[in-house]
Each structure stands twice: as structure tokens, then as C-alpha cells.
mmCIF file of C-alpha atoms and ligand atoms in Angstrom:
data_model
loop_
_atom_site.group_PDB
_atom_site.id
_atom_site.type_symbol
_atom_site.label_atom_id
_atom_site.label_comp_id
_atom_site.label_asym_id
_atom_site.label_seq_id
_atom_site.Cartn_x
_atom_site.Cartn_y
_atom_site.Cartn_z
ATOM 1 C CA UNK U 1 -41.614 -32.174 51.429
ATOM 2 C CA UNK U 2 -40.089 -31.349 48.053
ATOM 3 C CA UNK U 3 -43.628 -30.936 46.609
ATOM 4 C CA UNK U 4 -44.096 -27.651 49.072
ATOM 5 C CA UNK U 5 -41.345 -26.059 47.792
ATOM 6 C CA UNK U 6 -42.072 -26.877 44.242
ATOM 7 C CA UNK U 7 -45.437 -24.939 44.624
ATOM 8 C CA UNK U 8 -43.636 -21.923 46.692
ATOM 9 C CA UNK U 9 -41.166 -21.828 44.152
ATOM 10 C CA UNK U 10 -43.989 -22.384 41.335
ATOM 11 C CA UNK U 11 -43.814 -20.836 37.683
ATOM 12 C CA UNK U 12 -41.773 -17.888 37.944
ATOM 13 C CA UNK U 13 -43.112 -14.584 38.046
ATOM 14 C CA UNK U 14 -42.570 -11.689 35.913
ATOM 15 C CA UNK U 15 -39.848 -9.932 36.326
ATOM 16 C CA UNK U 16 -37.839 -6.502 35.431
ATOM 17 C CA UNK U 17 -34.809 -7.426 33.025
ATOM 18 C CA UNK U 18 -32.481 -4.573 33.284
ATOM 19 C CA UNK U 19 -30.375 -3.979 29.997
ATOM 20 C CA UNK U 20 -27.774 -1.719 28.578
ATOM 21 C CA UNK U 21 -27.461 -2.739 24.908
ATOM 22 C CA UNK U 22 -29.296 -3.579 22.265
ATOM 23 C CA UNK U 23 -31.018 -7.271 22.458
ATOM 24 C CA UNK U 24 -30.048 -9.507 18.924
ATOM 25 C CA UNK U 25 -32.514 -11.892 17.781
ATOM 26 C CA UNK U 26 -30.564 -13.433 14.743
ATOM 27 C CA UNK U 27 -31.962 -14.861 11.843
ATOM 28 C CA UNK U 28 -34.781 -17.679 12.627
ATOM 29 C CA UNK U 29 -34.671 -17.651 16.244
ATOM 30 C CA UNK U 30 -37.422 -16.970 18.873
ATOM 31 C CA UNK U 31 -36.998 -14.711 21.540
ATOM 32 C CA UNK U 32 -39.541 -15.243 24.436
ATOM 33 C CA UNK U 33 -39.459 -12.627 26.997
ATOM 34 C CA UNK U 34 -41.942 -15.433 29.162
ATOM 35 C CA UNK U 35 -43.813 -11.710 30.353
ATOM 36 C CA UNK U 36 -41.159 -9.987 31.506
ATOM 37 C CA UNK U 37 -40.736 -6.475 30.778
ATOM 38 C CA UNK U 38 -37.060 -5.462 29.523
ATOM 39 C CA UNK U 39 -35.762 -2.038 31.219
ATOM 40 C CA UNK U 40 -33.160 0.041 28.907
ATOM 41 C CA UNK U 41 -30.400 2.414 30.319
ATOM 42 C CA UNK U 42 -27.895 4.216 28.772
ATOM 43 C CA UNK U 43 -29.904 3.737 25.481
ATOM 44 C CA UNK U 44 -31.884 6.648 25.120
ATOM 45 C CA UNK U 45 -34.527 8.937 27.178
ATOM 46 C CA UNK U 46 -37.507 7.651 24.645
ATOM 47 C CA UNK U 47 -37.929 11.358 24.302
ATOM 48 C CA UNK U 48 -38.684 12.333 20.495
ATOM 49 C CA UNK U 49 -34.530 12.716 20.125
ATOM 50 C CA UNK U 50 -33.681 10.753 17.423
ATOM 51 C CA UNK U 51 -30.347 8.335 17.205
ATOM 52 C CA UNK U 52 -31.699 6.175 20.484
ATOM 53 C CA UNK U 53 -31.139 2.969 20.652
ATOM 54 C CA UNK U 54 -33.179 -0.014 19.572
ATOM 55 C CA UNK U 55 -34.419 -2.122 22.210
ATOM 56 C CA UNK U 56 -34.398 -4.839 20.238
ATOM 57 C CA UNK U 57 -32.768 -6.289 16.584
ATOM 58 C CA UNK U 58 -34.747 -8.371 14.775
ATOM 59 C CA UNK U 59 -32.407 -10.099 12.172
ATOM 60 C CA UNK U 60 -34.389 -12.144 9.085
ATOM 61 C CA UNK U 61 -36.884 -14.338 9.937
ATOM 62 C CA UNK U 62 -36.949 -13.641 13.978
ATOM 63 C CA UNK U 63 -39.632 -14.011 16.462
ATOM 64 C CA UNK U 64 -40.187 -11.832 19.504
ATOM 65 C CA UNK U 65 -42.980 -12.722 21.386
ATOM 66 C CA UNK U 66 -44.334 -12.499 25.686
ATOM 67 C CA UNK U 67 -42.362 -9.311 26.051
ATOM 68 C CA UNK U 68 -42.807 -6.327 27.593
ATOM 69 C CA UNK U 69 -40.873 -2.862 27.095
ATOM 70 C CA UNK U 70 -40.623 -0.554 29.770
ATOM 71 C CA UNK U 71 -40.071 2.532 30.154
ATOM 72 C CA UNK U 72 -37.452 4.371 28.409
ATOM 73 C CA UNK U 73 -38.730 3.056 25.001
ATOM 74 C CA UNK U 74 -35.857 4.553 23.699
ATOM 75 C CA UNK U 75 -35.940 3.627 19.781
ATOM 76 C CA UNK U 76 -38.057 0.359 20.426
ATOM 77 C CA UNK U 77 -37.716 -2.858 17.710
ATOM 78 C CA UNK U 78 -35.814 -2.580 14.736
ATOM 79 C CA UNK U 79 -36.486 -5.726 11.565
ATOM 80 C CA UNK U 80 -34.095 -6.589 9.434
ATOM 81 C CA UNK U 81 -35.796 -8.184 6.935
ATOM 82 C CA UNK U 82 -39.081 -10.523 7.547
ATOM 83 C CA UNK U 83 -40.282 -10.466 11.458
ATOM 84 C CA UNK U 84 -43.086 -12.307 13.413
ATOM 85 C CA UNK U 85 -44.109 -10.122 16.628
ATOM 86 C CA UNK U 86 -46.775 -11.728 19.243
ATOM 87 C CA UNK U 87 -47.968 -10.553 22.341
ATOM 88 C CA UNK U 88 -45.334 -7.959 22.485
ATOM 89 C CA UNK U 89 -46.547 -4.655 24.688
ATOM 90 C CA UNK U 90 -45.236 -1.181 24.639
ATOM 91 C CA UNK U 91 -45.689 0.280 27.915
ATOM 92 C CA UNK U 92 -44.593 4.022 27.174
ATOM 93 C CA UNK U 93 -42.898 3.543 23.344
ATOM 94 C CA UNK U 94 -39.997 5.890 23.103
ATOM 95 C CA UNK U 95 -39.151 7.837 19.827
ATOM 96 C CA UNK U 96 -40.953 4.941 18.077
ATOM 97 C CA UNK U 97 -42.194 1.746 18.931
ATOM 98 C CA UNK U 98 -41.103 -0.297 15.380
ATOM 99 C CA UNK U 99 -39.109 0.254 12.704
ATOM 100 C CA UNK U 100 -38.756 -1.475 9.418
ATOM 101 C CA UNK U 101 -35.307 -0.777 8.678
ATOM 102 C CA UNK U 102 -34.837 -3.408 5.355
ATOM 103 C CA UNK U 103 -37.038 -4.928 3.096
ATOM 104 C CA UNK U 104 -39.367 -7.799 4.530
ATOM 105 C CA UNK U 105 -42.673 -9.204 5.763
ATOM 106 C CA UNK U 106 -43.956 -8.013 8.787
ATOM 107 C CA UNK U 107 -46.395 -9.546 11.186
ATOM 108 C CA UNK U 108 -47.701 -8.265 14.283
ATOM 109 C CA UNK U 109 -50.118 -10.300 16.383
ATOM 110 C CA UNK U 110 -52.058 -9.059 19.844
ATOM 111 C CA UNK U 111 -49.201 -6.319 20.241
ATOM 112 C CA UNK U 112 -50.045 -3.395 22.632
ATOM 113 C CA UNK U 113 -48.403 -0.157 22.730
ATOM 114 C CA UNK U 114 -49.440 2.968 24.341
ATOM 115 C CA UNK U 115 -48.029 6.328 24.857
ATOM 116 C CA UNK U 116 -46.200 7.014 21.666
ATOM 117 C CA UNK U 117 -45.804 10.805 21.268
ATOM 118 C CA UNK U 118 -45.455 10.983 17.569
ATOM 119 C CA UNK U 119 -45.056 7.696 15.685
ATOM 120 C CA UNK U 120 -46.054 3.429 17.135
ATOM 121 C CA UNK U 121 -44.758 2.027 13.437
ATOM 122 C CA UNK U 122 -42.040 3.289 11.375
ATOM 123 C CA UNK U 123 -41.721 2.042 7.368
ATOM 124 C CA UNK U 124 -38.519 2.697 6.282
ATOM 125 C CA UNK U 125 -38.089 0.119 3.685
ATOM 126 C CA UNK U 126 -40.096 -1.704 1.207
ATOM 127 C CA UNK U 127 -42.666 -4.430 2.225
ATOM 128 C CA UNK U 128 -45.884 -5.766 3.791
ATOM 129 C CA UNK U 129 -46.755 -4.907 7.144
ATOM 130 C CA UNK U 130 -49.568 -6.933 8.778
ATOM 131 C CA UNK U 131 -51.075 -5.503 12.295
ATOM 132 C CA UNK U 132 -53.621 -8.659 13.326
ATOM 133 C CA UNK U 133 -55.363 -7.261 17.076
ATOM 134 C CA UNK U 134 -53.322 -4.146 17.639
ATOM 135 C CA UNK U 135 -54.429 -2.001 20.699
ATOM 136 C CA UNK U 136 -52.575 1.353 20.345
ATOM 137 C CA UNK U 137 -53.448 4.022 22.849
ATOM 138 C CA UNK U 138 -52.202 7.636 22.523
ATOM 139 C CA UNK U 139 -50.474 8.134 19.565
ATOM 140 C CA UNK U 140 -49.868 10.381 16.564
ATOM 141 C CA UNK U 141 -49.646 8.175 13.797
ATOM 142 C CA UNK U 142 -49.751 4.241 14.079
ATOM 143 C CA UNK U 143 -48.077 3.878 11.090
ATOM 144 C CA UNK U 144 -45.964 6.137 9.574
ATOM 145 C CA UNK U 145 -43.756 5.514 6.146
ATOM 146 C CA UNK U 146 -40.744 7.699 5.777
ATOM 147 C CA UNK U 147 -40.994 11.195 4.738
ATOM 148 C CA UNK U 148 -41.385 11.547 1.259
ATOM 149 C CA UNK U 149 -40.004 8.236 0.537
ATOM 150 C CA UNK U 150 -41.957 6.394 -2.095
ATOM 151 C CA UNK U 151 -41.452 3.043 -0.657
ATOM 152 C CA UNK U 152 -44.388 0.111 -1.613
ATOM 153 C CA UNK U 153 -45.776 -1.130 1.136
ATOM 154 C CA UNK U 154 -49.027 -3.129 1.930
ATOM 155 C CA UNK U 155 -50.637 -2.536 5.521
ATOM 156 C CA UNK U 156 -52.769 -4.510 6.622
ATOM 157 C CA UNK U 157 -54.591 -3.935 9.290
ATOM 158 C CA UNK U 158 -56.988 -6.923 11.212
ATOM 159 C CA UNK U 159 -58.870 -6.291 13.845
ATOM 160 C CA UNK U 160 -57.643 -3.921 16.164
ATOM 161 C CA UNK U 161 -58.653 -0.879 18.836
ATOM 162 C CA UNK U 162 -56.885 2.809 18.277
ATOM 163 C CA UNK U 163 -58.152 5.427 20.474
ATOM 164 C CA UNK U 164 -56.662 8.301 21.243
ATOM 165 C CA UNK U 165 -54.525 9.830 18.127
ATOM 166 C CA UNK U 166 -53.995 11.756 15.274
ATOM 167 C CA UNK U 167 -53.778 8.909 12.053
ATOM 168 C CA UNK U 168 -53.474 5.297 12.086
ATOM 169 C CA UNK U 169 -51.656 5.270 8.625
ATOM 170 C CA UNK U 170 -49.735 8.185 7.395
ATOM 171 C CA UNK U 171 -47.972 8.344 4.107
ATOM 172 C CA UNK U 172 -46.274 10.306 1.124
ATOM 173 C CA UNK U 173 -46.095 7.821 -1.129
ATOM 174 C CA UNK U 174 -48.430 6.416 -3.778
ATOM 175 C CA UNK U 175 -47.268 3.251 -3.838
ATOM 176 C CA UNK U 176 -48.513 2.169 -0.439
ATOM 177 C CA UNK U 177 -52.240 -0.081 0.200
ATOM 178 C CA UNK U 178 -54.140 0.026 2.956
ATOM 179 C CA UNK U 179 -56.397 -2.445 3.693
ATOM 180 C CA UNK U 180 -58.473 -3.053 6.849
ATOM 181 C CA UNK U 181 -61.475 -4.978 8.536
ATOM 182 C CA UNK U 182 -62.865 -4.948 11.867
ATOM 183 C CA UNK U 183 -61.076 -1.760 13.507
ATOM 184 C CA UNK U 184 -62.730 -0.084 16.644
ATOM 185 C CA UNK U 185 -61.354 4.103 17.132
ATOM 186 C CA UNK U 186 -61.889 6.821 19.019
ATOM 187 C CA UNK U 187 -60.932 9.713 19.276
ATOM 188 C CA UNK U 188 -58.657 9.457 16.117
ATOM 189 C CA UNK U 189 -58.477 13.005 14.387
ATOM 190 C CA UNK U 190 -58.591 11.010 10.759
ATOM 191 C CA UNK U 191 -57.942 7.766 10.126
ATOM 192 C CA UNK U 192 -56.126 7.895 6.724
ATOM 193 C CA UNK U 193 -53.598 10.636 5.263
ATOM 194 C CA UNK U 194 -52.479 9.380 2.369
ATOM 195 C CA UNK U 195 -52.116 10.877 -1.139
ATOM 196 C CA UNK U 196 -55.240 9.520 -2.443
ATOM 197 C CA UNK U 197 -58.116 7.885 -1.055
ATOM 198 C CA UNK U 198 -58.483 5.143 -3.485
ATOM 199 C CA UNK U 199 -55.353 3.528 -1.788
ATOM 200 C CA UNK U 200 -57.431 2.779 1.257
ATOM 201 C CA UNK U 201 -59.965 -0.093 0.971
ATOM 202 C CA UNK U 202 -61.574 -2.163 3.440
ATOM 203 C CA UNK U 203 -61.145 -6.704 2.589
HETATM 204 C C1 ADA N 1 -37.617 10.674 11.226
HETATM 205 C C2 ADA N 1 -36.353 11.021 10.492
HETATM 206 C C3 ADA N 1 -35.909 9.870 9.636
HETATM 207 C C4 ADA N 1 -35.812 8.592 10.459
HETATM 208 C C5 ADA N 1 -37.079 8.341 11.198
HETATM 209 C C6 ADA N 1 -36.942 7.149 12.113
HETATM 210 O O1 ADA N 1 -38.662 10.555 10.321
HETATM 211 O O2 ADA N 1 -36.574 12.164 9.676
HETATM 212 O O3 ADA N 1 -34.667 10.162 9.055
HETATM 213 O O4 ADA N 1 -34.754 8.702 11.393
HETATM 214 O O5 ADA N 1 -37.444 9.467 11.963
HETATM 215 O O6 ADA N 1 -36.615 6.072 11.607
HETATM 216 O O7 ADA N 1 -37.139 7.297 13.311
HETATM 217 CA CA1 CA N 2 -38.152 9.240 14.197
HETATM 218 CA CA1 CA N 3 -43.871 7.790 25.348
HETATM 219 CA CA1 CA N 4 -36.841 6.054 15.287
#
């Protein structure tokens, strides 16, 4: 009966979605990966080589959410601008995992990423960066603003497990807050490495 193969056929399962550019999100719109986990070639070897390709563009105001990235990371999610993240995992993040690359808002909520050689978060532009329930495992820095660049950021960080790494926020400039509550660590060589310590406070 058309019941039994309604169950066989049942919710879809996860499944490997092979890609070989960039995924767009533009402006306002929702991706939802429904769990599947996106698999780059020809984008990058998510070695530390810089110039890979993003995995995903976030134009202003997007949503990516119930996605997985596989393995190669290559240069991982790129915002444009203000960007909502949930439930968005990071199997083995390539060079890095995120990168602000203009000024915006943004939000991650019960992300995951693991394996990150040398950088999960890249700031390279003004703005607030919220991490609510972040489990990073293996990593060098969690967040990391650009070189000396004395962009003003506020990071907030809620909630959250990071074992296994050097600094959860690193930064040059003295422009940047940090502001947590209700982080677990281990194994984290020091937590903060910023230019003074009075721009770290719990809330
Ligand atoms: C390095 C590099 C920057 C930028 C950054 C990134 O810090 O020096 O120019 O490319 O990585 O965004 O990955
Ligand atoms: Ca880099
Ligand atoms: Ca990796
Ligand atoms: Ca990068």
C-alpha cells in the first residue's frame, strides 16, 4: 500500500552534497542544509594556504543553519555584512572556519567546529560577534581579529565548551571587548591575548 512506501521512503537521510563553487546565500535568505554535510573540490586543500575558497557567502542579513562542512574546509563561511549561523558544524575547518569580511552583526548559535589548525573565527572588519553554545575542539585561536588591525569589535561569548587550544580570543587591537559567561575549557594554553586585560570582563 502507498503508506509502506511512504515509511520506506520516510524523511530523507543525510546526505553528502558534492560542490565545486562557492555556495551564495544573498541578502535575507535562509539556507538550510536539512543535516547534510557539503563536500568542496577544486576549492582548496583546507591546508593553512591562504587564497582558498569560501565554502559559503553569506550576503547581508543571511541565515545558514542544519549544515555540515566536510572535509576540505577549504576557507569555510565568509559574511558580508550582518549573519545568523545555527547548528552549523565544522567537521575538519580548513584555513579558517569564519570570516567577517565587512562590517556587521554576527550571531552564532550551537555551531561546532573542530580541527582548526590555526584560526575557527576570523575578524576582519568592524562589528559584534556573538558565539551563544560554541563547542570548538582543537584549535589555535577561536577568535582571531586581523593582524594589527585596530578594528572595534564586541565578542561575546555565551555558553560554550573549548578544549584543546592555544586562545579563544586573540587580538592587537584596543578597541575590541570581550565579554563572557558560562564557558567550560581545557586544555586551553590562555584564554585571553589581548593588549590589556581590562578589555576582558565576564556579564
Ligand atoms: C591572515 C592574512 C590576512 C588574511 C587572513 C584571513 O591573517 O595575513 O591577510 O588573509 O589570514 O582572512 O584568512
Ligand atoms: Ca588566514
Ligand atoms: Ca583542519
Ligand atoms: Ca582565511
Amino acid at each position: 500500500p502507498a503508506a509502506a512506501s511512504l515509511a520506506i521512503d520516510g524523511p530523507s537521510a543525510a546526505a553528502n552534497i558534492p560542490i565545486t563553487s562557492t555556495i551564495v546565500v544573498p541578502a535575507g535568505q535562509v539556507y538550510d542544509g536539512g543535516g547534510n554535510t557539503i563536500i568542496a573540490s577544486g576549492m582548496g586543500d583546507g591546508s593553512q594556504d591562504e587564497g582558498q575558497k569560501p565554502i559559503f557567502r553569506l550576503e547581508n542579513g543571511a541565515t545558514l543553519r542544519n549544515v555540515k562542512i566536510g572535509a576540505p574546509g577549504c576557507d569555510g563561511v565568509h559574511t558580508y555584512g550582518n549573519a545568523t549561523l545555527e547548528n552549523v558544524q565544522w567537521l575538519d575547518v580548513g584555513e579558517d572556519a569564519l570570516t567577517m569580511k565587512a562590517q556587521g552583526n554576527v550571531t552564532l548559535t550551537n555551531c561546532v567546529a573542530k580541527l582548526a589548525y590555526d584560526k575557527v573565527v576570523q575578524v576582519n572588519a568592524n562589528g559584534n560577534l556573538t558565539l551563544n553554545n560554541f563547542q570548538v575542539d582543537n584549535f589555535g585561536k577561536v577568535v582571531r581579529t586581523n593582524g594589527s588591525s585596530q578594528s572595534t569589535n564586541v565578542i561575546t561569548i555565551n555558553g560554550g565548551t573549548f578544549r584543546n587550544g592555544t586562545n579563544i580570543v586573540r587580538t592587537e587591537s584596543v578597541n575590541v571587548r570581550v565579554r563572557y559567561r558560562n564557558i567550560s575549557t581545557s586544555n586551553v594554553s590562555k584564554l585571553w591575548q589581548v593588549p590589556n586585560a581590562s578589555q576582558v570582563s565576564t556579564y
